[in-house]
PDB file of C-alpha atoms in Angstrom:
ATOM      1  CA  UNK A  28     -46.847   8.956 -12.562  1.00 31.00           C
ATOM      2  CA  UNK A  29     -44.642   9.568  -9.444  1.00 35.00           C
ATOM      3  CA  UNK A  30     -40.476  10.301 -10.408  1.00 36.00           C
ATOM      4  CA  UNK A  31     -38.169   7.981  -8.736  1.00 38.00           C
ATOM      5  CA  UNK A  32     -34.697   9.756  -8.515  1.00 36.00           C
ATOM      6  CA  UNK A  33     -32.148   7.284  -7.704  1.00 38.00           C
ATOM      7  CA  UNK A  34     -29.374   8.676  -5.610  1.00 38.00           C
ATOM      8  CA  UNK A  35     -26.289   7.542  -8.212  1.00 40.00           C
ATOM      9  CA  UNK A  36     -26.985   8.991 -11.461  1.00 45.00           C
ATOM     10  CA  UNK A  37     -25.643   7.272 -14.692  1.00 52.00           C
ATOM     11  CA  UNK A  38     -24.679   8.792 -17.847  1.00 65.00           C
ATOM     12  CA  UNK A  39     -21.735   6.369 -19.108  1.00 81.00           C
ATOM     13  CA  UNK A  40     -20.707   6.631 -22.690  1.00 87.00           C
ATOM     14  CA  UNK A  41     -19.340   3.110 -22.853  1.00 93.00           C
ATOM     15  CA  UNK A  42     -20.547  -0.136 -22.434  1.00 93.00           C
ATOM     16  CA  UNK A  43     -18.844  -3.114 -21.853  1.00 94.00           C
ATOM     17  CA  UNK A  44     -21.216  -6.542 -22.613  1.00 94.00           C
ATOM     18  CA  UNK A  45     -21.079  -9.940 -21.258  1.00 93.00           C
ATOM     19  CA  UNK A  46     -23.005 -13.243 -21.615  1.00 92.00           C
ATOM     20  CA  UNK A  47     -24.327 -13.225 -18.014  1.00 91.00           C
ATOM     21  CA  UNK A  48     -23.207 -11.930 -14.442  1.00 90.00           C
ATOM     22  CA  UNK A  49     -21.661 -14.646 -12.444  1.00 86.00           C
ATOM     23  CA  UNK A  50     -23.098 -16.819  -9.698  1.00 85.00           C
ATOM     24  CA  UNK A  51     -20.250 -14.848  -7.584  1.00 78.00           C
ATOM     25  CA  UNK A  52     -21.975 -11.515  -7.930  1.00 83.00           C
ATOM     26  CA  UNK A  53     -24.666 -13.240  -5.699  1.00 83.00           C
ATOM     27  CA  UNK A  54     -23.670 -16.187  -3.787  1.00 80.00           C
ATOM     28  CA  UNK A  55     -20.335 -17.088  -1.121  1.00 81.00           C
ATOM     29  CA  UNK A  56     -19.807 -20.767  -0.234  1.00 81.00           C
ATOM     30  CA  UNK A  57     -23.440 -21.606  -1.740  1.00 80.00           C
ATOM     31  CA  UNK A  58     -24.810 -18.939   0.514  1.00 83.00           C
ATOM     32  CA  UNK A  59     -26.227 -15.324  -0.502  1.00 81.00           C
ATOM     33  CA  UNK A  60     -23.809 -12.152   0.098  1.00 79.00           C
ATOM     34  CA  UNK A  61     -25.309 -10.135   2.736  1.00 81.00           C
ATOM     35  CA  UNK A  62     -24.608  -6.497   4.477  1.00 79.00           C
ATOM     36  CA  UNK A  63     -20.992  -5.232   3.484  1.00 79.00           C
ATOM     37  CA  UNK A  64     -20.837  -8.258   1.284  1.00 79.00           C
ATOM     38  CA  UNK A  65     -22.888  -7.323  -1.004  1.00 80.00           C
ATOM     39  CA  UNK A  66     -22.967  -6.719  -4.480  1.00 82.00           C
ATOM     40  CA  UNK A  67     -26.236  -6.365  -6.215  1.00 84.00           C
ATOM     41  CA  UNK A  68     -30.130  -6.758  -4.889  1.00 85.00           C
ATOM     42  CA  UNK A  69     -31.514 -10.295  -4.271  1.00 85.00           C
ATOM     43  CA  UNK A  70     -35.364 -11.186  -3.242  1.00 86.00           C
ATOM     44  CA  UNK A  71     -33.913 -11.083  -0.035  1.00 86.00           C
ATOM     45  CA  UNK A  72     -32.275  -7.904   0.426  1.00 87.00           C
ATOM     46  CA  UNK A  73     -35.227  -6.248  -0.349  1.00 90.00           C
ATOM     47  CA  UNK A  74     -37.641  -8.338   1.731  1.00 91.00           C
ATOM     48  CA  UNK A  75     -39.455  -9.833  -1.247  1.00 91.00           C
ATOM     49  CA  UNK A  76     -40.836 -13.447  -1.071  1.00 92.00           C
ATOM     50  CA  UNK A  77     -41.415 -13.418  -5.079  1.00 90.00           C
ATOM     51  CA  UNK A  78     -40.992 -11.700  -8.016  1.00 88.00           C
ATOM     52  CA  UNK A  79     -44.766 -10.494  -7.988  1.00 92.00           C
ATOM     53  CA  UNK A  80     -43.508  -8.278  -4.747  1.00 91.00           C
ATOM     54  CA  UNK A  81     -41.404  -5.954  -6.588  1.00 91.00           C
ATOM     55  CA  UNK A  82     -42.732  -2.767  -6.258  1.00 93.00           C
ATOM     56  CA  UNK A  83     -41.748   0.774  -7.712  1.00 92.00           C
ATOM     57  CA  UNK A  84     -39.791   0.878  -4.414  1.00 92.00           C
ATOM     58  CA  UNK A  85     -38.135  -2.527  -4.609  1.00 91.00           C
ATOM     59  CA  UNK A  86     -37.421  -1.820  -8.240  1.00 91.00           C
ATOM     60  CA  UNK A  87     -36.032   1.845  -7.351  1.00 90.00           C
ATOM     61  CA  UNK A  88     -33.622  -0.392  -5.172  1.00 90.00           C
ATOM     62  CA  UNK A  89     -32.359  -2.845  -7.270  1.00 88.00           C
ATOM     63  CA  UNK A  90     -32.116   0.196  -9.723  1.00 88.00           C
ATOM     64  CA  UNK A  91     -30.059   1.895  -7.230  1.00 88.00           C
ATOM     65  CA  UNK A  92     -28.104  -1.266  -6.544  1.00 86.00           C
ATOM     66  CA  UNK A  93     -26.668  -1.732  -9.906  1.00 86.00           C
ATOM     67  CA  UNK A  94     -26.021   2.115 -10.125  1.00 86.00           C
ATOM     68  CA  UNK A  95     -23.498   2.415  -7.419  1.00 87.00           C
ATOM     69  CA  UNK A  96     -22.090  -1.052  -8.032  1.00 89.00           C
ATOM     70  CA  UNK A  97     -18.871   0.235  -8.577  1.00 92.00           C
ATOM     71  CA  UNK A  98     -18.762   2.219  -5.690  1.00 90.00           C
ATOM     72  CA  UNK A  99     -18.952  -1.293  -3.311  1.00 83.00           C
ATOM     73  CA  UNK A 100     -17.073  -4.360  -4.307  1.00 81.00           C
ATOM     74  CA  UNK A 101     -17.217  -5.165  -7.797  1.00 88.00           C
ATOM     75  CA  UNK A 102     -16.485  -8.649  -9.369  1.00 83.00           C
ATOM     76  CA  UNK A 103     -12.341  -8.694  -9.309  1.00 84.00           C
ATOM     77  CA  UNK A 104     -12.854  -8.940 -13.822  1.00 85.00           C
ATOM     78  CA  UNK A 105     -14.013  -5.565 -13.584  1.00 93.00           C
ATOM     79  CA  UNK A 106     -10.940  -4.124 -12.315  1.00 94.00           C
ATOM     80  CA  UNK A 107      -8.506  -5.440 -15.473  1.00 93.00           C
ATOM     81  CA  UNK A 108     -11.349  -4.333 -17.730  1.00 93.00           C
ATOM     82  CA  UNK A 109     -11.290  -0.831 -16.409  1.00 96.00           C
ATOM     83  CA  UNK A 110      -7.681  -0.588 -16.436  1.00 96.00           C
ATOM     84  CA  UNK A 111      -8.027  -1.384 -20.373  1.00 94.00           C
ATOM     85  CA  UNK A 112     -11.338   1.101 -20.850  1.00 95.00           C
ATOM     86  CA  UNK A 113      -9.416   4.059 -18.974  1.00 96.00           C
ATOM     87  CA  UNK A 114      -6.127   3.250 -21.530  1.00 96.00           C
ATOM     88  CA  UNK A 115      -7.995   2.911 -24.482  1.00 94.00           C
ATOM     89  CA  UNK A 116     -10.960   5.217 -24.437  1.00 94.00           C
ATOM     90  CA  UNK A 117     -10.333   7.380 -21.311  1.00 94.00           C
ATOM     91  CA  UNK A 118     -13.655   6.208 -19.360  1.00 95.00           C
ATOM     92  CA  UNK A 119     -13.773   4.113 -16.435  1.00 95.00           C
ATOM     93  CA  UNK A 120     -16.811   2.267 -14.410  1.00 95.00           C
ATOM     94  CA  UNK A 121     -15.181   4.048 -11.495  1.00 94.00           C
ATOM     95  CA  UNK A 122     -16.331   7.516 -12.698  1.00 93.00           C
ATOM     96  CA  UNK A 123     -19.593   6.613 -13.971  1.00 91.00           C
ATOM     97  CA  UNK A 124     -18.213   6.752 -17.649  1.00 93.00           C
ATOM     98  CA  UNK A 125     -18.782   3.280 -18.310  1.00 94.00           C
ATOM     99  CA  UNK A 126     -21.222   0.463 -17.668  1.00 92.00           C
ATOM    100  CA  UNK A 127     -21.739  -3.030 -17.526  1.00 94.00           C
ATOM    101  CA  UNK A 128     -24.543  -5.464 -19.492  1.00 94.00           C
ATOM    102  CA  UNK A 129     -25.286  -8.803 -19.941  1.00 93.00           C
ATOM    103  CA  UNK A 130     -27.028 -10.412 -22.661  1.00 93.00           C
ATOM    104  CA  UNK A 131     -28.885 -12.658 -19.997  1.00 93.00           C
ATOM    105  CA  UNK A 132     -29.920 -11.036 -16.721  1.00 88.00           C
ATOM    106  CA  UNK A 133     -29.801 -13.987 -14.721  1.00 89.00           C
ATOM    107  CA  UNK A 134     -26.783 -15.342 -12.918  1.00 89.00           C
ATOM    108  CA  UNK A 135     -26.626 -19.148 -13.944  1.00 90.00           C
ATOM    109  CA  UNK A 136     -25.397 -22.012 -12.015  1.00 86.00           C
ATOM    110  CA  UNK A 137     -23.724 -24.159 -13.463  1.00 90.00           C
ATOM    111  CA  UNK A 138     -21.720 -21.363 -15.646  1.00 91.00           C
ATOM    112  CA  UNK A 139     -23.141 -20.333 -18.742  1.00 92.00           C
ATOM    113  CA  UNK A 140     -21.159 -22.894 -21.192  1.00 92.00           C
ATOM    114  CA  UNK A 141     -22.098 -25.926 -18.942  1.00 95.00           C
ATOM    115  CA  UNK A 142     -25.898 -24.931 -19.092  1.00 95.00           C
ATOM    116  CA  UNK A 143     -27.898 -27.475 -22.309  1.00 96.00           C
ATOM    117  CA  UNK A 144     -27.794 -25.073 -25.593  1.00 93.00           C
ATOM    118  CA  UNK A 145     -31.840 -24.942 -25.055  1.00 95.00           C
ATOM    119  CA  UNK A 146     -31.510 -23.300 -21.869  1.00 95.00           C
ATOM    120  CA  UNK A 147     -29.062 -20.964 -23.370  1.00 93.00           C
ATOM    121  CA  UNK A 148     -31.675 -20.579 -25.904  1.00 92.00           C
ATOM    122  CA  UNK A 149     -34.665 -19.796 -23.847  1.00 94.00           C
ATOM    123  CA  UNK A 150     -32.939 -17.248 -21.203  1.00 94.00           C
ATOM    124  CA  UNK A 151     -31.235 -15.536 -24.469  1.00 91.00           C
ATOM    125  CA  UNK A 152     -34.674 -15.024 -26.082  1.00 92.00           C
ATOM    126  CA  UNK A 153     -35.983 -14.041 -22.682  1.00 92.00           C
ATOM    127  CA  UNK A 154     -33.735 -11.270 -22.106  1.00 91.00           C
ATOM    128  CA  UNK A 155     -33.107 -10.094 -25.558  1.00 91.00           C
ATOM    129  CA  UNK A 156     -35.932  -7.441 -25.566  1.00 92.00           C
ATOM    130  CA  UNK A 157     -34.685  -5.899 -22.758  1.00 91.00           C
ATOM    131  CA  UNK A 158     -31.087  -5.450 -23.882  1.00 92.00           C
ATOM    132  CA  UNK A 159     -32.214  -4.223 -27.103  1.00 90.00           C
ATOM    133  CA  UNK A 160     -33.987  -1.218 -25.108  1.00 90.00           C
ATOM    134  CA  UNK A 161     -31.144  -0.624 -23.118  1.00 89.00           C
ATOM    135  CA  UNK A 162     -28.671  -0.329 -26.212  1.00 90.00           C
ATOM    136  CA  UNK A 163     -31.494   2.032 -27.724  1.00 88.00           C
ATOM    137  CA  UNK A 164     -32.580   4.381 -25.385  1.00 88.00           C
ATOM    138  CA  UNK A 165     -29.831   4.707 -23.178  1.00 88.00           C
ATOM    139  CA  UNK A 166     -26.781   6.639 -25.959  1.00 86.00           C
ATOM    140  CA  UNK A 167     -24.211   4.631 -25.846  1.00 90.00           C
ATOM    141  CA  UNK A 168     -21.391   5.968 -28.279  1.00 90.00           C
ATOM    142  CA  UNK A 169     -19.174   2.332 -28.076  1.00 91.00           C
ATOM    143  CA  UNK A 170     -20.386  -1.010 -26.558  1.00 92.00           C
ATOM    144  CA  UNK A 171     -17.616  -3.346 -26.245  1.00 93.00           C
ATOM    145  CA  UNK A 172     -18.629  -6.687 -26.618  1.00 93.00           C
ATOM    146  CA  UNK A 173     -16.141  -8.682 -23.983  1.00 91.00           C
ATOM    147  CA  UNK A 174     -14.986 -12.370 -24.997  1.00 89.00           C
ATOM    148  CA  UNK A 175     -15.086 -14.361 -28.001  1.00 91.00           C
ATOM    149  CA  UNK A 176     -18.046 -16.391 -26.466  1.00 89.00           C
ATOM    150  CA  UNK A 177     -20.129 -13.137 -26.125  1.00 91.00           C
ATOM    151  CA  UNK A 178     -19.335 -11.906 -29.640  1.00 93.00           C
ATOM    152  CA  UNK A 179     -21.240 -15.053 -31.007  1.00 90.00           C
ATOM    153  CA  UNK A 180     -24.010 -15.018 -28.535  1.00 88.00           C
ATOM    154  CA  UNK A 181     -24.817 -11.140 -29.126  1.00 90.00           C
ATOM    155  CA  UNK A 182     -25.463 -11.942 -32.796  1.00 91.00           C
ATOM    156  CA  UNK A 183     -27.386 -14.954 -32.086  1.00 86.00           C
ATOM    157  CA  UNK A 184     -29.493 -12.789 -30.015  1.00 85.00           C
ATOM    158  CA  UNK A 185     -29.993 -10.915 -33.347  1.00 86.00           C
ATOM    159  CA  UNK A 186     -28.366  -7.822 -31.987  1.00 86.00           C
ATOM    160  CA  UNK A 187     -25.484  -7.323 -33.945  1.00 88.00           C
ATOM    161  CA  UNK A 188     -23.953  -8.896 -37.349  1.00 89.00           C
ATOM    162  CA  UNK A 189     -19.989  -8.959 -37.437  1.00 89.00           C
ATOM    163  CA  UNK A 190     -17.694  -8.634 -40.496  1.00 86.00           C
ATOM    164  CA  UNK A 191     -14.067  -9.699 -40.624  1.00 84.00           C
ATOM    165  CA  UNK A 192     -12.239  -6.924 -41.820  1.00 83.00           C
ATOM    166  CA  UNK A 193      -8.792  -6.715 -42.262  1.00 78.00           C
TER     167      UNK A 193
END
């Protein structure tokens, strides 16, 4: 089995969570962000025609990609969220102390809370595997679930229950 080392190492200790990334991590004007602008891997950027093309190679670069994310031009949310991660629990996505999931993988146009519940449904379900392997294997010590609207769909995805405390 050959080792892929990817050249930005994680090891955060918190995780923030979120329903899905935005349309805006991918797309300007309708169009896809290209060269300096942008922000995570498309089919294109790595010269694939289809899904069936991604290779250990292409994966190694989207891997890659969403490593050094921070290190680019993050989504302008990111920047108020790290200010409250760094005064809260002294980590930041800017030092590689904290990351950044979604429930769904897939960037959704129209947003999220436009889309019919059974899409919701079926791209939930579809991603909920790989989330749970993520939260598992990767030693997280807090995950903090972002929004109101992400609290209820990461325990419909079965992955956490909440209790009202005082």
């Amino acid at each position: 089995t050959p080792v892929i080392s990817f050249g930005h190492p994680l090891d955060p200790t918190v995780a923030t969570l979120r329903i899905n990334p935005s349309s805006g991590e991918f797309l300007s004007s309708g169009r896809f962000l290209d060269g300096d602008h942008s922000r995570l891997a498309t089919l294109q950027s790595i010269e694939a025609t289809g899904y069936g093309d991604i290779d250990e190679i292409r994966a190694a670069t989207i891997i890659d990609d969403c490593a050094s994310y921070f290190e680019r031009k993050p989504y302008r949310w990111f920047n108020v969220l790290d200010r409250i991660l760094t005064e809260a629990l002294g980590v930041s996505y800017f030092h590689k102390t904290a990351c950044h999931l979604d429930l769904v993988q897939w960037a959704t146009d129209p947003i999220w809370k436009e889309l019919p519940q059974e899409q919701q449904n079926r791209l939930l379900e579809g991603d909920r595997e790989f989330l749970r392997r993520q939260l598992t294997h990767e030693g997280y010590k807090v995950v903090v679930v972002n929004g109101a609207t992400a609290m209820r769909w990461a325990q419909a995805a079965g992955i956490v229950t909440w209790q009202e405390t005082d």
